[in-house]
């Protein structure tokens, strides 16, 4: 398949991504990665798309100093596009088979100290209106229940179980889970809902000024504004609130399986990175529990 044919299926691909329920933010990222691939290989003398095409693209990204993690994400997008072409019968062989991006160095999740977060959440609000109450409710959910921003955006009114104090979440890949609502989240939601603006028939829990479902991009902007108003000394992203939730619950409970369920991780290895946030405790557990460590301590 030549270059022109390869990229001619892009719009059809993006349409299916949108129909699958993928968030707008992720769709834009996919589109950018496909456009970047087209730009990276435009000077290649070889017209046909082969394994060398993608090797060349990765080498150019590496020469530009792109982080291996970002390269791996782009490669994942390209894989999905190629898999889509194969599924449709437009491509017979997979030119990406066995191709791997450079391995990314291990990186600890960014978490914020619990006392610092409490001060930010408890800081007085400059104004009291539907938008400040909505933002407070969203951010309490992100930190109080460990939700992803896309999961919070997707919530409908009926997803809140007031009687049981639970929130029903639809996570990645349509995987559903039930997460407890914190006391502060319940209070923030109850303060917001009487003022909620919504068009007739709109079931979204969190809406914008037009009365329709708010976007995750808009919520990220709101979080930036909110942290500045509340005296934060650093930028806070929605995922930092989720990381902080995971780290703080793990440090208190020592139950990694429970944290895995709360976060909606399919693999325990994804959750295990949070154990690095609490290494001092793990070292103490080792010293107290392992027979050889005990013997050393006795001496």
XYZ file of C-alpha atoms in Angstrom:
299
model
C 0.000 0.000 0.000
C 1.398 3.381 -0.948
C 1.417 6.473 1.229
C -1.605 8.172 -0.336
C -3.762 5.050 -0.012
C -2.614 4.469 3.564
C -3.744 7.882 4.796
C -6.926 8.031 2.702
C -8.836 6.063 5.361
C -8.138 8.514 8.187
C -11.503 10.275 8.306
C -13.365 6.980 8.337
C -11.114 5.895 11.219
C -11.808 9.087 13.188
C -15.551 8.684 12.632
C -15.470 5.226 14.220
C -13.444 6.529 17.150
C -16.091 9.177 17.767
C -18.890 6.610 17.490
C -17.102 4.352 19.987
C -17.549 7.003 22.679
C -13.908 8.085 22.840
C -13.478 11.432 24.580
C -12.987 14.546 22.474
C -9.585 15.139 24.050
C -8.368 11.651 23.072
C -9.792 11.972 19.570
C -7.800 15.170 19.064
C -4.651 13.416 20.288
C -5.219 10.544 17.826
C -5.733 12.988 14.968
C -2.550 14.867 15.873
C -0.508 11.652 16.012
C -1.733 10.539 12.590
C -1.032 13.943 11.063
C 2.423 13.909 12.628
C 3.142 10.492 11.134
C 2.231 11.835 7.695
C 4.576 14.788 8.198
C 7.445 12.651 9.529
C 7.572 10.354 6.510
C 6.768 12.834 3.745
C 10.453 13.065 2.711
C 10.985 9.309 2.500
C 11.895 8.308 -1.084
C 10.015 5.016 -0.698
C 6.320 5.452 -1.463
C 5.084 2.173 -0.007
C 4.258 1.853 3.691
C 6.548 -0.755 5.253
C 8.104 -1.532 8.609
C 10.987 0.785 7.686
C 8.470 3.624 7.352
C 7.620 3.451 11.035
C 11.219 2.815 12.095
C 12.164 6.003 10.263
C 9.353 7.945 11.944
C 10.413 6.750 15.411
C 14.050 7.621 14.738
C 13.047 11.138 13.726
C 10.996 11.543 16.910
C 13.942 10.307 18.955
C 16.262 12.778 17.222
C 13.821 15.538 18.165
C 14.225 14.566 21.825
C 10.701 13.200 22.304
C 10.238 11.265 25.532
C 10.039 7.475 25.055
C 6.648 7.431 26.776
C 5.257 9.851 24.200
C 6.780 7.803 21.388
C 5.136 4.675 22.761
C 1.764 6.451 22.858
C 2.108 7.550 19.224
C 3.120 4.051 18.188
C 0.026 2.741 19.952
C -2.166 5.095 17.903
C -0.477 4.007 14.673
C -0.995 0.364 15.651
C -4.694 0.964 16.141
C -4.976 2.597 12.727
C -3.115 -0.257 11.048
C -5.265 -2.821 12.886
C -8.345 -0.989 11.627
C -7.092 -1.216 8.029
C -6.372 -4.932 8.427
C -9.828 -5.551 9.913
C -11.437 -3.784 6.953
C -9.386 -5.868 4.514
C -7.514 -2.858 3.169
C -4.149 -4.147 4.382
C -2.925 -7.735 4.378
C 0.311 -7.642 6.390
C 1.005 -5.732 9.586
C 4.129 -3.560 9.081
C 4.179 -2.830 12.824
C 4.380 -6.465 13.943
C 7.091 -6.780 16.598
C 8.070 -3.116 16.441
C 8.611 -1.542 19.847
C 9.181 2.018 20.985
C 12.200 2.826 23.204
C 11.590 1.769 26.781
C 10.549 4.617 29.038
C 12.310 5.086 32.374
C 10.248 4.291 35.456
C 8.466 7.354 36.720
C 6.636 7.892 39.978
C 3.101 9.249 39.804
C 2.739 12.873 40.819
C 0.889 13.063 44.094
C 0.189 16.044 46.314
C 0.629 16.000 50.069
C -2.697 15.301 51.819
C -2.460 18.294 54.156
C -1.706 20.610 51.250
C -4.665 19.256 49.288
C -6.956 19.694 52.284
C -5.910 23.321 52.581
C -6.653 23.875 48.890
C -10.056 22.208 49.100
C -10.998 24.048 52.300
C -9.896 27.500 51.097
C -12.833 29.942 50.861
C -14.300 30.516 47.402
C -14.351 34.041 45.973
C -17.871 33.656 44.574
C -20.808 31.399 45.322
C -22.649 30.403 42.143
C -23.580 27.358 40.089
C -20.166 27.196 38.429
C -18.049 27.385 41.579
C -20.314 24.794 43.214
C -20.108 22.564 40.135
C -16.322 22.789 40.056
C -16.081 22.006 43.766
C -18.272 18.924 43.263
C -16.214 17.687 40.290
C -12.880 18.122 42.033
C -14.137 16.474 45.218
C -15.098 13.481 43.056
C -11.736 13.374 41.266
C -9.846 13.318 44.548
C -12.462 11.740 46.828
C -13.295 8.798 44.568
C -10.279 8.614 42.253
C -12.216 9.261 39.052
C -10.613 10.040 35.720
C -11.749 13.358 34.277
C -13.461 11.574 31.358
C -15.344 9.405 33.846
C -16.587 12.451 35.746
C -17.703 14.124 32.509
C -19.631 10.987 31.484
C -21.642 10.791 34.720
C -25.418 11.094 34.488
C -27.785 11.989 37.315
C -28.852 8.386 37.857
C -25.238 7.259 38.373
C -25.301 8.690 41.891
C -26.747 6.309 44.482
C -27.624 8.650 47.331
C -29.024 5.955 49.592
C -25.894 3.806 49.491
C -23.432 6.672 49.044
C -21.990 5.256 45.820
C -21.196 6.433 42.296
C -21.502 4.117 39.284
C -18.612 4.762 36.911
C -18.053 3.714 33.310
C -14.295 3.468 32.867
C -11.878 2.668 30.066
C -13.120 0.143 27.565
C -16.650 0.406 28.953
C -15.574 -1.359 32.152
C -17.967 -0.425 34.948
C -17.199 -0.134 38.628
C -18.877 1.187 41.772
C -16.927 3.585 43.982
C -17.864 5.015 47.406
C -18.707 8.699 47.662
C -16.832 10.620 50.313
C -18.701 12.797 52.779
C -17.253 15.949 51.235
C -18.246 14.794 47.735
C -21.832 14.229 48.851
C -21.980 17.672 50.464
C -20.516 19.345 47.362
C -22.937 17.543 45.039
C -25.915 18.450 47.193
C -24.833 22.102 47.143
C -24.459 22.057 43.354
C -27.528 20.147 42.139
C -30.233 22.675 43.135
C -28.470 25.246 40.911
C -27.640 22.882 38.028
C -28.494 24.323 34.592
C -29.734 21.810 32.014
C -31.698 21.723 28.803
C -34.851 19.633 28.713
C -33.931 15.961 28.605
C -30.242 16.541 29.490
C -29.185 13.875 32.011
C -25.539 14.885 32.408
C -24.577 15.401 36.033
C -22.144 18.195 35.202
C -23.286 20.744 32.642
C -21.935 23.943 31.104
C -23.564 27.349 30.807
C -25.493 26.168 27.757
C -27.157 23.420 29.778
C -25.355 20.578 27.992
C -22.695 18.119 29.159
C -19.427 19.816 30.056
C -16.293 18.674 28.211
C -13.141 17.343 29.848
C -11.147 20.115 28.162
C -13.327 22.714 29.868
C -12.975 20.962 33.217
C -9.207 21.041 32.917
C -9.395 24.795 32.382
C -11.712 25.138 35.373
C -9.261 23.193 37.541
C -6.451 25.544 36.543
C -8.549 28.561 37.555
C -9.762 26.878 40.730
C -6.270 25.986 41.982
C -5.070 29.553 41.437
C -8.025 30.958 43.375
C -7.466 28.484 46.188
C -3.814 29.315 46.722
C -2.125 26.263 45.191
C 1.618 26.690 44.719
C 1.742 24.371 41.710
C -0.321 23.353 38.723
C -2.835 20.602 39.503
C -4.115 18.334 36.766
C -7.139 16.032 37.096
C -4.841 13.012 36.974
C -2.727 14.390 39.820
C -5.879 14.355 41.965
C -6.464 10.722 40.967
C -2.826 9.853 41.727
C -3.138 11.574 45.096
C -6.300 9.589 45.857
C -4.516 6.325 45.050
C -1.395 7.141 47.033
C -3.248 8.393 50.108
C -5.685 5.462 50.230
C -2.851 2.961 49.788
C -0.760 4.588 52.506
C -3.678 4.414 54.934
C -5.145 1.016 54.039
C -2.063 -0.978 52.886
C -4.555 -2.808 50.628
C -3.344 -2.697 47.045
C -6.122 -4.968 45.767
C -8.762 -2.577 47.092
C -6.998 0.381 45.471
C -6.880 -1.567 42.193
C -10.660 -2.021 42.314
C -11.290 1.601 43.245
C -9.156 2.856 40.355
C -10.587 0.396 37.850
C -7.190 -1.011 36.859
C -7.376 -4.268 34.894
C -3.853 -5.282 35.916
C -2.386 -5.189 39.382
C 0.964 -4.106 37.909
C -0.608 -0.760 36.966
C -1.557 -0.162 40.584
C 1.750 -1.396 41.996
C 3.534 1.773 40.932
C 1.790 3.521 43.820
C 3.685 1.335 46.273
C 6.757 3.389 45.389
C 5.064 6.384 46.971
C 5.210 4.609 50.307
C 8.622 2.942 50.225
C 9.469 3.826 53.831
C 6.495 1.827 55.054
C 7.378 -1.117 52.820
C 10.922 -1.114 54.170
C 9.560 -1.120 57.712
C 7.226 -4.038 56.915
C 10.164 -5.956 55.471
C 12.331 -5.335 58.507
C 9.556 -6.473 60.849
C 8.331 -9.463 58.843
C 11.180 -11.151 56.965
C 13.063 -13.829 58.960
C 16.478 -12.780 57.687
C 15.762 -9.139 58.362
C 14.670 -10.010 61.900
C 17.865 -11.971 62.516
C 19.935 -9.010 61.365
C 17.995 -6.684 63.624
C 18.463 -9.023 66.626
C 22.209 -8.969 66.167
